[in-house]
Coordinates of C-alpha atoms (C1' of nucleotides) in Angstrom, one line a residue:
Chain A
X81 CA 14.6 -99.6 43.9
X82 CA 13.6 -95.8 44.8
X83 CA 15.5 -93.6 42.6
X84 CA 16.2 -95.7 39.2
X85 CA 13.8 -94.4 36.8
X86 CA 13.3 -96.2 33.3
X87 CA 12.6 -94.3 30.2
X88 CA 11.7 -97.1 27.5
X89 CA 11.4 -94.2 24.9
X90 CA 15.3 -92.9 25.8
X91 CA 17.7 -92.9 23.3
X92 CA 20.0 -94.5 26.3
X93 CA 20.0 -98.1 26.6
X94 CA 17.8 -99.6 29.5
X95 CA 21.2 -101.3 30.9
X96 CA 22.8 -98.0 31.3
X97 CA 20.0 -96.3 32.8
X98 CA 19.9 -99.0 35.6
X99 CA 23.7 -98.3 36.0
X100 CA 23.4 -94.9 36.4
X101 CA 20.3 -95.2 38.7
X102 CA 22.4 -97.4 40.6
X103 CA 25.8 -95.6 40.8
X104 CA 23.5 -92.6 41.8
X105 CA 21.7 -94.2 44.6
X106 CA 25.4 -95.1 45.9
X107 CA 26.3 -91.0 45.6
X108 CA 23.4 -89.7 47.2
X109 CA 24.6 -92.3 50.1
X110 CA 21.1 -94.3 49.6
X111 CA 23.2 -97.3 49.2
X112 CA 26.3 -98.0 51.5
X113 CA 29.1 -99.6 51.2
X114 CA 28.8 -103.5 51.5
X115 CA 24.6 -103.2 51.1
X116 CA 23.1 -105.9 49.3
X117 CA 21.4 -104.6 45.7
X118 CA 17.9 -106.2 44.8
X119 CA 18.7 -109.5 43.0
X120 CA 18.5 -109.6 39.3
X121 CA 15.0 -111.0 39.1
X122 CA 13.7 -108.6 41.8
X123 CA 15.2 -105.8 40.3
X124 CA 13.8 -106.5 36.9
X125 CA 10.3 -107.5 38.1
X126 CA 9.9 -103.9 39.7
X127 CA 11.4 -102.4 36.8
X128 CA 9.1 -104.4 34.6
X129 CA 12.5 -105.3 32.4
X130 CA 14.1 -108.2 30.8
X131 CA 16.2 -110.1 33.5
X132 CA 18.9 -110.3 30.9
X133 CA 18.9 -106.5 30.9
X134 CA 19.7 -106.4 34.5
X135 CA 22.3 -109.0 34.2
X136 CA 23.9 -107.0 31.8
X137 CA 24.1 -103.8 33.9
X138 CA 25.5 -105.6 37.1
X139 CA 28.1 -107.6 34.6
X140 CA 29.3 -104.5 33.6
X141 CA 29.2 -102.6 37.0
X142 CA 31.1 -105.4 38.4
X143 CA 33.7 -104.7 36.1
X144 CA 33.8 -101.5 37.2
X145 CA 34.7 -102.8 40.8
X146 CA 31.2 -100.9 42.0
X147 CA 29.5 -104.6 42.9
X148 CA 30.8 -107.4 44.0
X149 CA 29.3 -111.1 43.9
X150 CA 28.9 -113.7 46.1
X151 CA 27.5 -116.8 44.7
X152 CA 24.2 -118.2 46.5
X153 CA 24.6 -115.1 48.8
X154 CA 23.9 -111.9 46.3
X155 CA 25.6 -108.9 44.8
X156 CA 27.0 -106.0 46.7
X157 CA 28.0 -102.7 46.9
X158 CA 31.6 -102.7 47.2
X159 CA 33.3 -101.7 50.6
X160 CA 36.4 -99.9 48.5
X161 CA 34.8 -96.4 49.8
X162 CA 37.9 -94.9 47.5
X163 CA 36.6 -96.2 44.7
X164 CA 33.1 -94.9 45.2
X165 CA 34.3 -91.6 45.9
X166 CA 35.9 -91.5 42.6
X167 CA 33.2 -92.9 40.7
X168 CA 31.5 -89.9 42.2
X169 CA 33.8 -87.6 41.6
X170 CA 34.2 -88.6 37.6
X171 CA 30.6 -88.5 37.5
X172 CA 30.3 -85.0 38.4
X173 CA 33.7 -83.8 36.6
X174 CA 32.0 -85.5 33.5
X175 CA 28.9 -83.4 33.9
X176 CA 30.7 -80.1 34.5
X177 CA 32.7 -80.8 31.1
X178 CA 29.6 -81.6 29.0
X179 CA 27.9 -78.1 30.4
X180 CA 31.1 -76.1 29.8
X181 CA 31.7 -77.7 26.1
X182 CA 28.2 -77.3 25.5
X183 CA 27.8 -73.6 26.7
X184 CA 30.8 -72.9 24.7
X185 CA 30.3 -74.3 21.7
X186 CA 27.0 -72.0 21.4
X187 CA 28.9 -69.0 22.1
X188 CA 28.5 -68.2 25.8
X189 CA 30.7 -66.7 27.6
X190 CA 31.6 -67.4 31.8
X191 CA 29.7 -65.1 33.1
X192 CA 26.5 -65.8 30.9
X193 CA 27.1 -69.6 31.9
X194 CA 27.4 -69.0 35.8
X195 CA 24.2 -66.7 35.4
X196 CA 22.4 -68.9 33.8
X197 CA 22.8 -71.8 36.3
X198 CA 22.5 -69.1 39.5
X199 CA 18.8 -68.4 37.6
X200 CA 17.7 -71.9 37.2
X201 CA 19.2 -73.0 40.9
X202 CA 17.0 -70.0 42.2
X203 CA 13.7 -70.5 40.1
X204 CA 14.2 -74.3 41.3
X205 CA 14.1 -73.6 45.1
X206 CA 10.9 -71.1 44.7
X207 CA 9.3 -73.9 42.9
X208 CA 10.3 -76.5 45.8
X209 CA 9.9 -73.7 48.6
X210 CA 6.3 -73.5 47.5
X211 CA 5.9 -76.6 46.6
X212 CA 6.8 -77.5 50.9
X213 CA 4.7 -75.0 51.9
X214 CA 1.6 -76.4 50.8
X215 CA 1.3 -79.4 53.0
X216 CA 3.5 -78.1 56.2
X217 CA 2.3 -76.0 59.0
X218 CA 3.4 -72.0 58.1
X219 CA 6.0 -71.8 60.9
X220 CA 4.9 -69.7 63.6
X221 CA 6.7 -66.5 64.9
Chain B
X234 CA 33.4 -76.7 7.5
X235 CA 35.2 -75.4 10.1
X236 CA 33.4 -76.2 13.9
X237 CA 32.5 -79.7 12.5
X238 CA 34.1 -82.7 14.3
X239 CA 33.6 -85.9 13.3
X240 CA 34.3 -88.4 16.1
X241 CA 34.4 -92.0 14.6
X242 CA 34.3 -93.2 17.6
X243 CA 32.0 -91.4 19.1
X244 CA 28.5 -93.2 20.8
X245 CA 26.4 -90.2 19.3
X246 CA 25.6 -91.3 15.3
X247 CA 28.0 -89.3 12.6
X248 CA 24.5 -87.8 11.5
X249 CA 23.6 -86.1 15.0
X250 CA 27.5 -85.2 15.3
X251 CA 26.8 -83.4 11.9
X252 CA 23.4 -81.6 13.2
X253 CA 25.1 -80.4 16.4
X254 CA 28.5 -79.0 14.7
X255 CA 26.1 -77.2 11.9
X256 CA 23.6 -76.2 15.0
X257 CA 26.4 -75.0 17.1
X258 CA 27.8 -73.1 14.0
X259 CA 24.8 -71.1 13.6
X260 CA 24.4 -70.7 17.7
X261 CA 28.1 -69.1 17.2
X262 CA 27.0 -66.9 13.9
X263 CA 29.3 -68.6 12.2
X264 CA 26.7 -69.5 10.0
X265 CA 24.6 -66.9 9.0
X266 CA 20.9 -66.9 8.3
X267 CA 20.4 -67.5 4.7
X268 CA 23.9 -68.8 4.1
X269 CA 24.6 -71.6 2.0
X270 CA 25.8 -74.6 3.9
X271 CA 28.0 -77.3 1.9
X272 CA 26.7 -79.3 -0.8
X273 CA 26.0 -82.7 0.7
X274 CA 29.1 -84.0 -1.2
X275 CA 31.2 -81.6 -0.7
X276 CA 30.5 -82.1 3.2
X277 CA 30.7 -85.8 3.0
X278 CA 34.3 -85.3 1.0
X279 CA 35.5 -82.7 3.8
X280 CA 34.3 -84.9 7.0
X281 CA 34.9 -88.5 4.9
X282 CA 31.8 -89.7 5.2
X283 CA 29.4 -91.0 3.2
X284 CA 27.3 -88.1 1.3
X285 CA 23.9 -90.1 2.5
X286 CA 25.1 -89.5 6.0
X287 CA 25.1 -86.0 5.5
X288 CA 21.6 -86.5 3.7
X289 CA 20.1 -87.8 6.4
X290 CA 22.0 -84.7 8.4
X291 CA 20.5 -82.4 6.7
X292 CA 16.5 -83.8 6.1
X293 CA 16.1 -84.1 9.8
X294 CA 17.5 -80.2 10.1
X295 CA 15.2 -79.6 7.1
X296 CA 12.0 -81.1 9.0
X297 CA 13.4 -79.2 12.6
X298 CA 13.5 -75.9 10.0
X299 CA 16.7 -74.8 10.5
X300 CA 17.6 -75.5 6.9
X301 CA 15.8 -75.1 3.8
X302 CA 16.7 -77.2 0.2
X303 CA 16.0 -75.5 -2.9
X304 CA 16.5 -78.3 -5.5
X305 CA 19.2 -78.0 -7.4
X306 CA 20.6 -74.6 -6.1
X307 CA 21.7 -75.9 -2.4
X308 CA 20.7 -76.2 1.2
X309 CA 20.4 -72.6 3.2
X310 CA 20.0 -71.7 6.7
X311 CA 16.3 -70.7 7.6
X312 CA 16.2 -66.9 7.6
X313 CA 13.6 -67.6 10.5
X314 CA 15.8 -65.7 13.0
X315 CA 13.7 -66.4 15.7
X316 CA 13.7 -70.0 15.3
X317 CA 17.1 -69.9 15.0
X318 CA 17.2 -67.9 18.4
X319 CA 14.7 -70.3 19.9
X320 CA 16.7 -73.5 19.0
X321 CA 20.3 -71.6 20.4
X322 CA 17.7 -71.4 23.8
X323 CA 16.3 -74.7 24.2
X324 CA 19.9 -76.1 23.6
X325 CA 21.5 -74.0 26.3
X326 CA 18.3 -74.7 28.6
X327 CA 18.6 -78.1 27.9
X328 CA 22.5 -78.0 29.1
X329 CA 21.8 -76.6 32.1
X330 CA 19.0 -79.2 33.1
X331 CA 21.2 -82.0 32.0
X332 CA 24.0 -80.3 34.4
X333 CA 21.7 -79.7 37.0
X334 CA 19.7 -82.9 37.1
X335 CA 23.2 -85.3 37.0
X336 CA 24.4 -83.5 40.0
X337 CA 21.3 -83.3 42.4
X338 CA 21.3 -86.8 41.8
X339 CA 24.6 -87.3 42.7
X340 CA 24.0 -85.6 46.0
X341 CA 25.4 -81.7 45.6
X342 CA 23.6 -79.3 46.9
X343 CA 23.2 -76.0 44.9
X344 CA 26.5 -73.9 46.1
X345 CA 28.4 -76.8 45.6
X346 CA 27.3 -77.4 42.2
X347 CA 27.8 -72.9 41.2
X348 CA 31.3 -73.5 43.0
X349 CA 31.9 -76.8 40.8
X350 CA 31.7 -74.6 37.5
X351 CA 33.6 -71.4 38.5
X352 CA 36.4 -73.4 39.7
X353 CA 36.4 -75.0 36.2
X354 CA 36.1 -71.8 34.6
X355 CA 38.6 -70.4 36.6
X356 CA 41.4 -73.5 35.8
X357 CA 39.9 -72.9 32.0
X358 CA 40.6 -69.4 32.0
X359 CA 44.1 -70.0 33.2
X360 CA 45.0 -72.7 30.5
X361 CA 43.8 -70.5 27.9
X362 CA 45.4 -67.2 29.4
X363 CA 48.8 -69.5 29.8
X364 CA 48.4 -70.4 25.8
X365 CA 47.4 -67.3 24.8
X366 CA 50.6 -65.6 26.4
X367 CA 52.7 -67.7 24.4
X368 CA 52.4 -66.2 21.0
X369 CA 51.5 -62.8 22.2
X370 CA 53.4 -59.8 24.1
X371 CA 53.1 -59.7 27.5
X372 CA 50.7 -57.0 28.5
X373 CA 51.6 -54.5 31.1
X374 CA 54.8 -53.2 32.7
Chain C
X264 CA 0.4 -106.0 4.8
X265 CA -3.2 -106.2 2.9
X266 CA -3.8 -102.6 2.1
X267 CA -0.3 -101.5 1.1
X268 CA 0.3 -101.5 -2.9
X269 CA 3.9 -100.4 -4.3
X270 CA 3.8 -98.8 -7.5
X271 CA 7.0 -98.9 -8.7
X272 CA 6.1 -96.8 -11.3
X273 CA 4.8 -94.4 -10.0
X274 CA 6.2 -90.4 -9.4
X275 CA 5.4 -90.7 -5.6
X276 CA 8.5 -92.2 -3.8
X277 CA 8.0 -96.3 -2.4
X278 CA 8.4 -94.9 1.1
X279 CA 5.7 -92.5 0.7
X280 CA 3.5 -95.2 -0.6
X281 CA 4.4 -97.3 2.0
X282 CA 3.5 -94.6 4.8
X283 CA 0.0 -94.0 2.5
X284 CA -0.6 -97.2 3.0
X285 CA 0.2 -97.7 6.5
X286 CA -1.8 -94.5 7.4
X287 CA -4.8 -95.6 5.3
X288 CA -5.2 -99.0 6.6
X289 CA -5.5 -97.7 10.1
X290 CA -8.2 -94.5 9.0
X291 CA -10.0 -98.0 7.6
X292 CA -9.7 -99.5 11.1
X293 CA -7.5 -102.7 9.6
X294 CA -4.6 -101.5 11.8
X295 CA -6.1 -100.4 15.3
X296 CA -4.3 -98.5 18.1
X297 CA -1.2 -100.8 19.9
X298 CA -1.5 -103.1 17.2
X299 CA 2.7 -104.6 15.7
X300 CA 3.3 -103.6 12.5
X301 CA 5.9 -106.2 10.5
X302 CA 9.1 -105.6 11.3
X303 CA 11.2 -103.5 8.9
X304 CA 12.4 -106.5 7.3
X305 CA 8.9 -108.6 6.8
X306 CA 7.8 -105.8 5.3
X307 CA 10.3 -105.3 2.9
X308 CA 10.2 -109.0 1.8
X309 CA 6.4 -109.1 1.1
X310 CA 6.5 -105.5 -0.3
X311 CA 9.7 -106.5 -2.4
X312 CA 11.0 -103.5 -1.2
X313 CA 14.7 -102.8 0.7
X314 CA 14.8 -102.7 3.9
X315 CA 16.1 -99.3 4.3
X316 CA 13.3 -98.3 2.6
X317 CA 10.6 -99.6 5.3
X318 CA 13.0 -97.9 7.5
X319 CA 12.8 -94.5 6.1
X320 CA 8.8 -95.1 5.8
X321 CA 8.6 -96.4 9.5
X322 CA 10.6 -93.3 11.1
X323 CA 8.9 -90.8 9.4
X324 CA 5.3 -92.2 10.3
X325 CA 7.2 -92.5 14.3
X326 CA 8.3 -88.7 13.8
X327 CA 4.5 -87.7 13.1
X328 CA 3.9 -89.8 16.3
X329 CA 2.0 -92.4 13.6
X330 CA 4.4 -95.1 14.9
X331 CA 6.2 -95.7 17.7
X332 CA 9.0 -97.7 18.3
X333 CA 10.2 -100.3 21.3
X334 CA 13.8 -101.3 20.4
X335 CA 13.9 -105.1 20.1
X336 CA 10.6 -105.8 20.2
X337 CA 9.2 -104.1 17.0
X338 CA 7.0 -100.6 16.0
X339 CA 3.7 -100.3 16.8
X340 CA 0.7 -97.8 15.9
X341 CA 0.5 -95.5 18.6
X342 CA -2.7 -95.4 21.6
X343 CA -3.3 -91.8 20.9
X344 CA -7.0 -92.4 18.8
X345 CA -6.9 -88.7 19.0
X346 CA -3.8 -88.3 17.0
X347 CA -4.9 -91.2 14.7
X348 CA -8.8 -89.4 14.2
X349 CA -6.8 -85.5 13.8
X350 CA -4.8 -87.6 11.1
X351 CA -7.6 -89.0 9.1
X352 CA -9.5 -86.2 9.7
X353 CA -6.5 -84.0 7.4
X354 CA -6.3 -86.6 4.8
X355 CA -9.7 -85.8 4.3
X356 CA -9.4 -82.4 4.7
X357 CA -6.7 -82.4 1.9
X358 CA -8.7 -84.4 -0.5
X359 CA -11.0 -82.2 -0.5
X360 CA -9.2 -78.9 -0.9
X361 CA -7.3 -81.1 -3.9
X362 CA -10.5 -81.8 -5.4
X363 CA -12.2 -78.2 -5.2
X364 CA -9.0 -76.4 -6.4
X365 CA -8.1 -78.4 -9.4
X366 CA -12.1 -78.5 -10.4
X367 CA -12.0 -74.0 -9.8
X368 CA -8.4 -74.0 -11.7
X369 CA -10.2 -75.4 -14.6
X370 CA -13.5 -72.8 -14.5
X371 CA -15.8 -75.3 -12.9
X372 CA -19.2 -74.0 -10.8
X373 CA -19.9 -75.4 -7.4
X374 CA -23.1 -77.2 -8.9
X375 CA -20.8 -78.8 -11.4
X376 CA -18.4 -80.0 -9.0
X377 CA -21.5 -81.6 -7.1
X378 CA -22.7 -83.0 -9.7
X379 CA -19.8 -84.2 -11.5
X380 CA -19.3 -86.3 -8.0
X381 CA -22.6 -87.7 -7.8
X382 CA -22.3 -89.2 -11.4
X383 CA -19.5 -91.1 -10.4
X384 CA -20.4 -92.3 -7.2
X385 CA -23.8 -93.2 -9.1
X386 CA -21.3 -95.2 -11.7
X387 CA -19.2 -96.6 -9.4
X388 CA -22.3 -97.7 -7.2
X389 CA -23.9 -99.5 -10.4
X390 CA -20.5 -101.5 -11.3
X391 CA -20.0 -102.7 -7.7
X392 CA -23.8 -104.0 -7.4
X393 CA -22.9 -105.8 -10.7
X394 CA -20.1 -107.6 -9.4
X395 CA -21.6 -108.3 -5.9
X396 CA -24.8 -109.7 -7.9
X397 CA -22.8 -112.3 -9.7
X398 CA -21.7 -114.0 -6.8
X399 CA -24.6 -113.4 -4.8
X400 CA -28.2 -114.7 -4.5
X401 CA -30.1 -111.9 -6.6
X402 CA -32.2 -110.4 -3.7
X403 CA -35.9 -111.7 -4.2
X404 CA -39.1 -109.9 -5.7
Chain D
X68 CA 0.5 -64.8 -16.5
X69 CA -2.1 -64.1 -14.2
X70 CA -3.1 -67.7 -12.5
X71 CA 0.0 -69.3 -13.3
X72 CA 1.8 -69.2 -9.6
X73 CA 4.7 -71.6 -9.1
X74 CA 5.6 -73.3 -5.4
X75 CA 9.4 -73.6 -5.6
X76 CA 9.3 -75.9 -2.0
X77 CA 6.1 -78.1 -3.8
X78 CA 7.3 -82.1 -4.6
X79 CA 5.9 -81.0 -7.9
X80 CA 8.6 -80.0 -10.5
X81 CA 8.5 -76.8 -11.7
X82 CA 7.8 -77.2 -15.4
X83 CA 4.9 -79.5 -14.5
X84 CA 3.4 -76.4 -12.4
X85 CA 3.7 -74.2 -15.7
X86 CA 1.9 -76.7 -17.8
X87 CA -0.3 -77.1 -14.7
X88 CA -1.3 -73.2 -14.9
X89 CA -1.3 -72.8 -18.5
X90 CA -3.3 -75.9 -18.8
X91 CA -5.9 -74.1 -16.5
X92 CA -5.9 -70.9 -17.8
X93 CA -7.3 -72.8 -21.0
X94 CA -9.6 -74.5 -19.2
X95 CA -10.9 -71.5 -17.6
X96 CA -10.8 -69.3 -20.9
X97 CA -8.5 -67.4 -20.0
X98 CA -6.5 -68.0 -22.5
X99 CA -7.9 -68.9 -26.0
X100 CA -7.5 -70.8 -29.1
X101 CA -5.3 -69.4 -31.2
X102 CA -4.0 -66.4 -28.5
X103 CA -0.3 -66.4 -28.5
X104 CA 1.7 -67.3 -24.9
X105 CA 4.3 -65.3 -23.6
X106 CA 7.7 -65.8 -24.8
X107 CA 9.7 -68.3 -22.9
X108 CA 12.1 -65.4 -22.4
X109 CA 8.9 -63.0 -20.9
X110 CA 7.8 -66.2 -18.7
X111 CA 10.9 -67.1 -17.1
X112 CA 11.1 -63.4 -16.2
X113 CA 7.6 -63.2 -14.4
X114 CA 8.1 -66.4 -12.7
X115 CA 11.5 -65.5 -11.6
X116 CA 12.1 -69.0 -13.7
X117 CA 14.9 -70.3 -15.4
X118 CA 14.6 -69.9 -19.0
X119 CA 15.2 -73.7 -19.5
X120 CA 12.6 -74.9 -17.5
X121 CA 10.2 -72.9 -19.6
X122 CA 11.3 -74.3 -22.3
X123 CA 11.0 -77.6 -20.9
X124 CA 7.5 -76.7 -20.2
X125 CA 6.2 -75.6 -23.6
X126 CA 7.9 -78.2 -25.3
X127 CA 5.9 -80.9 -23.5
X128 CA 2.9 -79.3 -23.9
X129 CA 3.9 -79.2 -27.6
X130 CA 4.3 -82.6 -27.5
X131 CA 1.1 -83.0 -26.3
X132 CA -0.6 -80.9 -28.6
X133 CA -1.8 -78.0 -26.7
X134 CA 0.8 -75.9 -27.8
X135 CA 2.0 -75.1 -31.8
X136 CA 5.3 -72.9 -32.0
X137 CA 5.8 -70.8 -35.3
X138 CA 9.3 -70.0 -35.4
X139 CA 10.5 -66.3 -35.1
X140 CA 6.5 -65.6 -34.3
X141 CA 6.1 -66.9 -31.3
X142 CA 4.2 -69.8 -29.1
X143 CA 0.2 -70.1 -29.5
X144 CA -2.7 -72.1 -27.9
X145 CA -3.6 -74.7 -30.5
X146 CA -6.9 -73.9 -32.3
X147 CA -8.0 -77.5 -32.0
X148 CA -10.8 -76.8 -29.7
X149 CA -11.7 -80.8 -29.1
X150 CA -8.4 -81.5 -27.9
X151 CA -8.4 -78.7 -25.8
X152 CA -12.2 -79.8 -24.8
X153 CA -10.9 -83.3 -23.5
X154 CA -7.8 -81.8 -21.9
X155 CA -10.3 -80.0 -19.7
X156 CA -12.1 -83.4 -19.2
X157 CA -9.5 -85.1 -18.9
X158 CA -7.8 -83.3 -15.7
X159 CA -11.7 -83.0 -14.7
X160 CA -12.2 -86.9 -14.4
X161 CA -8.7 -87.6 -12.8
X162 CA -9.5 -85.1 -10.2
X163 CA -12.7 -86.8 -9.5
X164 CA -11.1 -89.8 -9.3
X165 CA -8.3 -88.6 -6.9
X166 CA -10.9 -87.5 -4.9
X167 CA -13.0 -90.8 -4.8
X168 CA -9.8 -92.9 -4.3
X169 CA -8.8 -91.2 -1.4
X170 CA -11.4 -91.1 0.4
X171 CA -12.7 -94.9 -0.3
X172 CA -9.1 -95.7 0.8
X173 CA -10.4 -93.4 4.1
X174 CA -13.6 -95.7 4.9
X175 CA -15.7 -92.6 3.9
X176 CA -19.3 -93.7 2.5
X177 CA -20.3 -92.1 -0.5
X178 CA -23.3 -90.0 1.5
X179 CA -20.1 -89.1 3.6
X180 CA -17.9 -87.7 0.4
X181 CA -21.2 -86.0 -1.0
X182 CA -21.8 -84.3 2.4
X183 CA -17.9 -83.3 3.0
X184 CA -17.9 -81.5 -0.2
X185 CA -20.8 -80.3 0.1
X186 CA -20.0 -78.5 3.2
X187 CA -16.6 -77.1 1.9
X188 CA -18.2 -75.5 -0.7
X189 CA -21.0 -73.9 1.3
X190 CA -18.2 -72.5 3.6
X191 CA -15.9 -71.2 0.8
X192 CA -19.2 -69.5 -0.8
X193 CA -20.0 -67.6 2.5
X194 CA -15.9 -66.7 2.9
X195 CA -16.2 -65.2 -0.9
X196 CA -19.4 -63.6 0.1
X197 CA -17.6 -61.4 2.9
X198 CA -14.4 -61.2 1.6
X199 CA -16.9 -59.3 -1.4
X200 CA -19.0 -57.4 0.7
X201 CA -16.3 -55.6 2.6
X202 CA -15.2 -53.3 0.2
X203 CA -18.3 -53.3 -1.6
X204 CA -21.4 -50.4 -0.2
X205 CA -24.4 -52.7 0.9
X206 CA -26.9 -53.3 -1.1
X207 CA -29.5 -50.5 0.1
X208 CA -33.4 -51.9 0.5
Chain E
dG226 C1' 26.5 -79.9 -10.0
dT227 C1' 22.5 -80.1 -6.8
dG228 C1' 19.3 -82.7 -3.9
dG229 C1' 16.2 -87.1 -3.9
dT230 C1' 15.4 -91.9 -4.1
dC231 C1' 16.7 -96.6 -3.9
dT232 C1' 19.4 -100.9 -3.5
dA233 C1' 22.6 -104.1 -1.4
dG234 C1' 24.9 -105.4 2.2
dA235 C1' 27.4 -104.8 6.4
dC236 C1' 27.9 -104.3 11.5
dC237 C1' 26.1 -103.0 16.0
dA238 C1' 23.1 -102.7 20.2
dC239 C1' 19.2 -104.3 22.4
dA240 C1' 15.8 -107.6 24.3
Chain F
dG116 C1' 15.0 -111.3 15.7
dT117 C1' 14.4 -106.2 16.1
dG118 C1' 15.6 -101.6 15.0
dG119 C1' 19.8 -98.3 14.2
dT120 C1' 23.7 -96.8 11.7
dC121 C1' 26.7 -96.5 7.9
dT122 C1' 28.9 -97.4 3.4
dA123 C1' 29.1 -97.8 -1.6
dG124 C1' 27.3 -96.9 -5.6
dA125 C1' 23.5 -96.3 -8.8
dC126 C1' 19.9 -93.6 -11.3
dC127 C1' 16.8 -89.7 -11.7
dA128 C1' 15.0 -84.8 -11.9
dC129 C1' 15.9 -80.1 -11.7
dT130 C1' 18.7 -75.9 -12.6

DNA sequence: GTGGTCTAGACCACA
DNA sequence: GTGGTCTAGACCACT
């Protein structure tokens, strides 16, 4: 599974990590509607974690209506593209709420907070511009 | 202590709720260095919880040296302004990366995220202008 | 835990004993690098000890980056040797610095100090060949 | 009371640090049989003490013999010279045993102990020795 | 009255 | 079974 990261030393339980790994992979578009996810004992070989751990994440995606099981066939990404669109779009109003609270509760006012994010967004595409430039051609005039 | 909430119910430990509120208190200036910060029972009576909660609050904010314990006379806020300045840094660095990182994975690219937070600002600013309006006089002709 | 002695008795808190102990028995080499320590409650049942106790000693010894912790499956001594060798290199280090300060405090020259050293290594060495001779084969002619 | 500093963050209680330096400053000949101590009043002042814990200090030290009080005249250093004699001892052997304890518990050999001490005083002689030639003329042929 | 230590015992999350 | 958190309540040392 490209894109779910484990961090054994993380304060956040391993089951939640693979949910968010997965629930990310859906809202970059990596997984589609109706693809089939890695089986339990796949996905926890690869992620050198307990099978029960895995179990535990699908369980509780499934209750979230992101996967859906078919016994002897698999589990799925569900086709309810509504759904994933709103999983998405909590995920990201979630994050904007922890960064405002967070700003605010150290004193920062709105413009401080949108300069502070325009600075980090631009040092991070010099570090990935250069980063691309090593290996490519230098386009040509 | 005013700026310290206590959220039972919280995921985050009463003791790292305690840090942050104290942490976020000095960010504001709230706290000042070298102020006195509650006894440990008076805090504990104030947030009802127990006083080795707070303890524990407080050693780990002792060992990070934001606070200082003189036995018997109290716990203070380092006058180490610059730590103090430092740790206000790191959180607000940390905020953003936390922001940043959640939504790249989530697929946004970087205007989207920058118009993400001004148009919560801007709903934020209107609450608060709407509330603010109540109790005061309208300004202007 | 051979190596670890509670004093009950004594000024120094049990949890500092405990992480004394601990740190001591892997400077001898009796603990080596990845090895389990008991769990927080064996410990506390062969040390007679509370659990919370083990607890505090254990997550001190993890914040020095002594320990280090795999929920659900127990604390171990960490793999960095260098950490482990800087550690027993400052025990030392302290000793020493203990040793020469008190013996200057009290008016004592350098050759004294020396000397006052070498008598009781020289005494110590005389009642440990005593012992070891009872049980042993006295070493022929 | 030159030599008698106090360390109001050390684990060691206050009081104890007074005996501590007065004890030395015996030891050392600094102070003598017989010489009279300053008033509690007088030491809590220089120490920036409370009064109490001076008195706390000096009465175990009475207690222990070191110290005789003559009401309305003041405090003096006992003119029992053998009990002052093995209080220097005394503190002399436990620091030698500190010493040897520790760094047994350590793995050290005793060639090891010898060696380490030998080399801390060595560099502490050649830091005096410049410290005292700075502001000192050279020593002309 | 302040912080420091310790105990006993409970519940939870995780593997 | 493992560590993590929390409570309740005790005793101590220092000021």
């Amino acid at each position: 599974m490209r894109g779910v990261k484990i961090d054994f030393d993380a304060a956040k339980p391993i089951y939640q990590q693979i949910m968010d790994g997965l629930c990310r992979a859906v809202a970059r578009g990596e997984l589609r509607p109706g693809d089939k996810v890695p089986s339990q004992r796949d996905m926890a070989l690869t992620l050198r974690v307990n099978p029960n751990t895995v179990q535990r994440a699908y369980r509780e995606m499934e209750r979230e209506g992101l996967l859906e099981t078919a016994r002897g066939w698999g589990t799925f990404i569900t086709r309810d593209r509504s759904l994933l669109e709103g999983i998405r779009r909590r995920l990201a109003e979630e994050a904007v709420t922890a960064f405002v609270d967070e700003l605010e509760a150290l004193g920062l006012e709105r413009e401080e907070m949108m300069e502070l994010l325009r600075s980090r967004l631009e040092s991070e595409r010099r570090i990935r511009d250069d980063h691309g430039a090593e290996g490519e051609e230098t386009p040509g005039p």
